[in-house]
């Protein structure tokens, strides 16, 4: 049954609203606190490369030539510069990285031109964009539930949700995608309610923005289509026709990027091949439970029993939504979460892969779960049964505390799970060793993006000798200390087999070696 007491009324602010106003303040604080503390990892280095307008091919040709270069000189390939313009930024993505549409990268280029290129400044764009999720979530709750209380609870859950805070502090497009999904979803509900030309034009525009933010918005649009079909009882109607025309308009506006994907399909297929690597089903299930956990609680580790608790909470919330609210609300949440989840889970289970284990691909599902939980809390904390009301108020407080504590812990870390711990966890210690050395030289034939990531932690005058092969480097000057970073086995062996050099591992580090000149 729909509870009319949950509708917007003229009652003064009560404790849930006050609690989640406090959470809103904490959420804003955590989004901007210690923005530059965590490692600027591989994917973020790619962001800087795309913003600069250079391709990875050009970077390798110009820098990995065996000559010495300063860490500061690598900035040319990580910031806007006179040699490359906005068109080059878009071309760089289209040619080498078309799975990432250009909207965020275009915004990032203007942002860096206006405010600078430090790590904190670059990441602050995502942080500022993430704040738009709050009014968008409130608007969506008003359209879906006609409940201001549900809107406030949703804002509070999103504000201190560990996953949203983490991606609000990352120089990638995921905060923008979150905002555009919320915006397009609310615009769809408004268009269905008003059924005017302007409201459908707004939906077409928001859908286009979402598609240009992230490719998986196409799956969100599919969910919207399923919701419209169910709402119209699978019958042809004016709403159905208007939805199809608005979706077609959005798709046509996105057509230029689809052409870029098709034109460079081999590169697209190559850069997305990592998501198709086989992963055991039990490992996938553990990832799914971990993803449920990280929506509300995140201590940089997956704990299956804890994840199961949050999965049960999510399932119960969606079930109650289906049974205790108008059918349209339950169907909307199911279509928003189900279309994307099934499109990623089924190929992983049937064909093999790990798409569904990557939480950044499932952000709309996270939003659907949070909306369902917010609605459940809004219904239960005003229950006429005193015990039930007290129980769910305690649960609301626990959810608020778990998110707040998670964000506080994460804010102090240098590396977190979303930064690819296996690749990045040693970088801060490596940088400290190199920076403290006297006149150091860093030699590497590693992935270009690994070097670009490390360069953000190195002192500007640290010299690097970068090579695109494993030949023995020609070191022409005397250096206080020589280091190998992320070197291939062949380069290590080639150096170790020469009478001039001796390669020594550095204790507890797998990606850095010291090279002794024994000549």
JSON list of C-alpha atoms in Angstrom, two decimals, residues 21-138:
[
{"chain": "A", "resi": 21, "resn": "UNK", "atom": "CA", "xyz": [21.66, 17.14, 6.33]},
{"chain": "A", "resi": 22, "resn": "UNK", "atom": "CA", "xyz": [24.65, 16.37, 8.53]},
{"chain": "A", "resi": 23, "resn": "UNK", "atom": "CA", "xyz": [25.57, 13.49, 6.22]},
{"chain": "A", "resi": 24, "resn": "UNK", "atom": "CA", "xyz": [25.33, 15.84, 3.26]},
{"chain": "A", "resi": 25, "resn": "UNK", "atom": "CA", "xyz": [27.88, 18.13, 4.92]},
{"chain": "A", "resi": 26, "resn": "UNK", "atom": "CA", "xyz": [30.17, 15.18, 5.65]},
{"chain": "A", "resi": 27, "resn": "UNK", "atom": "CA", "xyz": [29.80, 13.90, 2.10]},
{"chain": "A", "resi": 28, "resn": "UNK", "atom": "CA", "xyz": [30.85, 17.24, 0.64]},
{"chain": "A", "resi": 29, "resn": "UNK", "atom": "CA", "xyz": [33.80, 17.39, 3.04]},
{"chain": "A", "resi": 30, "resn": "UNK", "atom": "CA", "xyz": [35.06, 13.89, 2.18]},
{"chain": "A", "resi": 31, "resn": "UNK", "atom": "CA", "xyz": [34.83, 14.60, -1.55]},
{"chain": "A", "resi": 32, "resn": "UNK", "atom": "CA", "xyz": [37.38, 17.41, -1.27]},
{"chain": "A", "resi": 33, "resn": "UNK", "atom": "CA", "xyz": [39.51, 16.24, 1.67]},
{"chain": "A", "resi": 34, "resn": "UNK", "atom": "CA", "xyz": [42.98, 14.90, 0.79]},
{"chain": "A", "resi": 35, "resn": "UNK", "atom": "CA", "xyz": [42.19, 15.02, -2.93]},
{"chain": "A", "resi": 36, "resn": "UNK", "atom": "CA", "xyz": [45.84, 14.55, -3.86]},
{"chain": "A", "resi": 37, "resn": "UNK", "atom": "CA", "xyz": [46.77, 11.95, -1.24]},
{"chain": "A", "resi": 38, "resn": "UNK", "atom": "CA", "xyz": [46.06, 8.78, -3.19]},
{"chain": "A", "resi": 39, "resn": "UNK", "atom": "CA", "xyz": [48.26, 7.55, -6.02]},
{"chain": "A", "resi": 40, "resn": "UNK", "atom": "CA", "xyz": [47.51, 9.08, -9.41]},
{"chain": "A", "resi": 41, "resn": "UNK", "atom": "CA", "xyz": [47.12, 5.65, -10.91]},
{"chain": "A", "resi": 42, "resn": "UNK", "atom": "CA", "xyz": [47.30, 4.16, -14.39]},
{"chain": "A", "resi": 43, "resn": "UNK", "atom": "CA", "xyz": [43.77, 5.07, -15.57]},
{"chain": "A", "resi": 44, "resn": "UNK", "atom": "CA", "xyz": [44.13, 8.64, -14.33]},
{"chain": "A", "resi": 45, "resn": "UNK", "atom": "CA", "xyz": [47.42, 8.91, -16.22]},
{"chain": "A", "resi": 46, "resn": "UNK", "atom": "CA", "xyz": [45.46, 7.94, -19.31]},
{"chain": "A", "resi": 47, "resn": "UNK", "atom": "CA", "xyz": [43.04, 10.77, -18.54]},
{"chain": "A", "resi": 48, "resn": "UNK", "atom": "CA", "xyz": [45.92, 13.27, -18.51]},
{"chain": "A", "resi": 49, "resn": "UNK", "atom": "CA", "xyz": [47.32, 11.84, -21.74]},
{"chain": "A", "resi": 50, "resn": "UNK", "atom": "CA", "xyz": [43.96, 12.20, -23.50]},
{"chain": "A", "resi": 51, "resn": "UNK", "atom": "CA", "xyz": [43.49, 15.73, -22.17]},
{"chain": "A", "resi": 52, "resn": "UNK", "atom": "CA", "xyz": [46.92, 16.69, -23.53]},
{"chain": "A", "resi": 53, "resn": "UNK", "atom": "CA", "xyz": [45.84, 15.60, -27.01]},
{"chain": "A", "resi": 54, "resn": "UNK", "atom": "CA", "xyz": [48.75, 13.17, -27.49]},
{"chain": "A", "resi": 55, "resn": "UNK", "atom": "CA", "xyz": [48.24, 9.53, -28.31]},
{"chain": "A", "resi": 56, "resn": "UNK", "atom": "CA", "xyz": [50.07, 6.75, -26.51]},
{"chain": "A", "resi": 57, "resn": "UNK", "atom": "CA", "xyz": [51.86, 5.97, -29.78]},
{"chain": "A", "resi": 58, "resn": "UNK", "atom": "CA", "xyz": [53.21, 9.52, -29.95]},
{"chain": "A", "resi": 59, "resn": "UNK", "atom": "CA", "xyz": [54.26, 9.37, -26.30]},
{"chain": "A", "resi": 60, "resn": "UNK", "atom": "CA", "xyz": [56.26, 6.19, -26.82]},
{"chain": "A", "resi": 61, "resn": "UNK", "atom": "CA", "xyz": [57.92, 7.51, -29.98]},
{"chain": "A", "resi": 62, "resn": "UNK", "atom": "CA", "xyz": [58.97, 10.80, -28.39]},
{"chain": "A", "resi": 63, "resn": "UNK", "atom": "CA", "xyz": [59.89, 9.78, -24.84]},
{"chain": "A", "resi": 64, "resn": "UNK", "atom": "CA", "xyz": [60.84, 6.08, -24.90]},
{"chain": "A", "resi": 65, "resn": "UNK", "atom": "CA", "xyz": [63.89, 6.67, -27.06]},
{"chain": "A", "resi": 66, "resn": "UNK", "atom": "CA", "xyz": [66.66, 5.82, -24.60]},
{"chain": "A", "resi": 67, "resn": "UNK", "atom": "CA", "xyz": [67.58, 9.45, -23.90]},
{"chain": "A", "resi": 68, "resn": "UNK", "atom": "CA", "xyz": [67.52, 11.02, -20.46]},
{"chain": "A", "resi": 69, "resn": "UNK", "atom": "CA", "xyz": [64.49, 13.14, -19.57]},
{"chain": "A", "resi": 70, "resn": "UNK", "atom": "CA", "xyz": [63.34, 14.92, -16.43]},
{"chain": "A", "resi": 71, "resn": "UNK", "atom": "CA", "xyz": [60.16, 13.93, -14.60]},
{"chain": "A", "resi": 72, "resn": "UNK", "atom": "CA", "xyz": [58.95, 17.51, -15.14]},
{"chain": "A", "resi": 73, "resn": "UNK", "atom": "CA", "xyz": [59.33, 17.10, -18.92]},
{"chain": "A", "resi": 74, "resn": "UNK", "atom": "CA", "xyz": [56.65, 14.43, -18.89]},
{"chain": "A", "resi": 75, "resn": "UNK", "atom": "CA", "xyz": [54.12, 17.12, -17.94]},
{"chain": "A", "resi": 76, "resn": "UNK", "atom": "CA", "xyz": [53.91, 18.04, -21.61]},
{"chain": "A", "resi": 77, "resn": "UNK", "atom": "CA", "xyz": [52.00, 14.79, -22.15]},
{"chain": "A", "resi": 78, "resn": "UNK", "atom": "CA", "xyz": [49.73, 15.25, -19.14]},
{"chain": "A", "resi": 79, "resn": "UNK", "atom": "CA", "xyz": [48.32, 18.74, -19.52]},
{"chain": "A", "resi": 80, "resn": "UNK", "atom": "CA", "xyz": [46.88, 21.05, -22.21]},
{"chain": "A", "resi": 81, "resn": "UNK", "atom": "CA", "xyz": [49.65, 22.55, -24.34]},
{"chain": "A", "resi": 82, "resn": "UNK", "atom": "CA", "xyz": [49.97, 24.80, -27.41]},
{"chain": "A", "resi": 83, "resn": "UNK", "atom": "CA", "xyz": [51.06, 21.92, -29.63]},
{"chain": "A", "resi": 84, "resn": "UNK", "atom": "CA", "xyz": [47.74, 20.09, -29.32]},
{"chain": "A", "resi": 85, "resn": "UNK", "atom": "CA", "xyz": [44.21, 21.48, -29.33]},
{"chain": "A", "resi": 86, "resn": "UNK", "atom": "CA", "xyz": [40.74, 20.32, -28.31]},
{"chain": "A", "resi": 87, "resn": "UNK", "atom": "CA", "xyz": [40.32, 18.45, -31.58]},
{"chain": "A", "resi": 88, "resn": "UNK", "atom": "CA", "xyz": [43.46, 16.44, -30.78]},
{"chain": "A", "resi": 89, "resn": "UNK", "atom": "CA", "xyz": [41.96, 15.45, -27.41]},
{"chain": "A", "resi": 90, "resn": "UNK", "atom": "CA", "xyz": [38.89, 14.07, -29.18]},
{"chain": "A", "resi": 91, "resn": "UNK", "atom": "CA", "xyz": [41.01, 12.37, -31.88]},
{"chain": "A", "resi": 92, "resn": "UNK", "atom": "CA", "xyz": [43.23, 10.74, -29.25]},
{"chain": "A", "resi": 93, "resn": "UNK", "atom": "CA", "xyz": [40.17, 9.15, -27.68]},
{"chain": "A", "resi": 94, "resn": "UNK", "atom": "CA", "xyz": [38.58, 8.17, -30.97]},
{"chain": "A", "resi": 95, "resn": "UNK", "atom": "CA", "xyz": [41.71, 6.48, -32.31]},
{"chain": "A", "resi": 96, "resn": "UNK", "atom": "CA", "xyz": [43.01, 4.69, -29.18]},
{"chain": "A", "resi": 97, "resn": "UNK", "atom": "CA", "xyz": [40.33, 4.81, -26.49]},
{"chain": "A", "resi": 98, "resn": "UNK", "atom": "CA", "xyz": [36.90, 4.99, -28.10]},
{"chain": "A", "resi": 99, "resn": "UNK", "atom": "CA", "xyz": [35.29, 2.99, -25.26]},
{"chain": "A", "resi": 100, "resn": "UNK", "atom": "CA", "xyz": [35.50, 6.30, -23.38]},
{"chain": "A", "resi": 101, "resn": "UNK", "atom": "CA", "xyz": [33.24, 8.96, -24.99]},
{"chain": "A", "resi": 102, "resn": "UNK", "atom": "CA", "xyz": [34.71, 12.48, -24.96]},
{"chain": "A", "resi": 103, "resn": "UNK", "atom": "CA", "xyz": [32.39, 14.60, -22.76]},
{"chain": "A", "resi": 104, "resn": "UNK", "atom": "CA", "xyz": [34.36, 14.26, -19.52]},
{"chain": "A", "resi": 105, "resn": "UNK", "atom": "CA", "xyz": [37.72, 14.69, -21.26]},
{"chain": "A", "resi": 106, "resn": "UNK", "atom": "CA", "xyz": [36.61, 17.86, -23.03]},
{"chain": "A", "resi": 107, "resn": "UNK", "atom": "CA", "xyz": [35.42, 19.27, -19.69]},
{"chain": "A", "resi": 108, "resn": "UNK", "atom": "CA", "xyz": [38.70, 18.21, -18.06]},
{"chain": "A", "resi": 109, "resn": "UNK", "atom": "CA", "xyz": [40.74, 20.01, -20.73]},
{"chain": "A", "resi": 110, "resn": "UNK", "atom": "CA", "xyz": [38.91, 23.30, -20.14]},
{"chain": "A", "resi": 111, "resn": "UNK", "atom": "CA", "xyz": [39.13, 22.75, -16.37]},
{"chain": "A", "resi": 112, "resn": "UNK", "atom": "CA", "xyz": [42.90, 22.30, -16.47]},
{"chain": "A", "resi": 113, "resn": "UNK", "atom": "CA", "xyz": [43.33, 25.30, -18.77]},
{"chain": "A", "resi": 114, "resn": "UNK", "atom": "CA", "xyz": [41.45, 27.47, -16.30]},
{"chain": "A", "resi": 115, "resn": "UNK", "atom": "CA", "xyz": [42.63, 26.15, -12.94]},
{"chain": "A", "resi": 116, "resn": "UNK", "atom": "CA", "xyz": [45.92, 24.28, -13.41]},
{"chain": "A", "resi": 117, "resn": "UNK", "atom": "CA", "xyz": [47.19, 20.74, -13.73]},
{"chain": "A", "resi": 118, "resn": "UNK", "atom": "CA", "xyz": [48.00, 19.60, -10.20]},
{"chain": "A", "resi": 119, "resn": "UNK", "atom": "CA", "xyz": [46.54, 16.28, -9.06]},
{"chain": "A", "resi": 120, "resn": "UNK", "atom": "CA", "xyz": [44.16, 18.02, -6.64]},
{"chain": "A", "resi": 121, "resn": "UNK", "atom": "CA", "xyz": [42.90, 20.38, -9.35]},
{"chain": "A", "resi": 122, "resn": "UNK", "atom": "CA", "xyz": [42.40, 17.60, -11.90]},
{"chain": "A", "resi": 123, "resn": "UNK", "atom": "CA", "xyz": [40.47, 15.45, -9.44]},
{"chain": "A", "resi": 124, "resn": "UNK", "atom": "CA", "xyz": [38.43, 18.38, -8.15]},
{"chain": "A", "resi": 125, "resn": "UNK", "atom": "CA", "xyz": [36.47, 18.40, -11.42]},
{"chain": "A", "resi": 126, "resn": "UNK", "atom": "CA", "xyz": [35.01, 14.99, -10.54]},
{"chain": "A", "resi": 127, "resn": "UNK", "atom": "CA", "xyz": [34.37, 16.16, -6.98]},
{"chain": "A", "resi": 128, "resn": "UNK", "atom": "CA", "xyz": [32.43, 19.23, -8.11]},
{"chain": "A", "resi": 129, "resn": "UNK", "atom": "CA", "xyz": [30.46, 17.22, -10.68]},
{"chain": "A", "resi": 130, "resn": "UNK", "atom": "CA", "xyz": [29.56, 14.64, -8.03]},
{"chain": "A", "resi": 131, "resn": "UNK", "atom": "CA", "xyz": [27.73, 17.32, -6.01]},
{"chain": "A", "resi": 132, "resn": "UNK", "atom": "CA", "xyz": [25.16, 17.52, -8.81]},
{"chain": "A", "resi": 133, "resn": "UNK", "atom": "CA", "xyz": [24.07, 13.99, -7.87]},
{"chain": "A", "resi": 134, "resn": "UNK", "atom": "CA", "xyz": [22.32, 15.35, -4.77]},
{"chain": "A", "resi": 135, "resn": "UNK", "atom": "CA", "xyz": [19.68, 17.54, -6.47]},
{"chain": "A", "resi": 136, "resn": "UNK", "atom": "CA", "xyz": [19.31, 14.98, -9.25]},
{"chain": "A", "resi": 137, "resn": "UNK", "atom": "CA", "xyz": [18.65, 12.17, -6.74]},
{"chain": "A", "resi": 138, "resn": "UNK", "atom": "CA", "xyz": [16.12, 14.34, -4.90]}
]
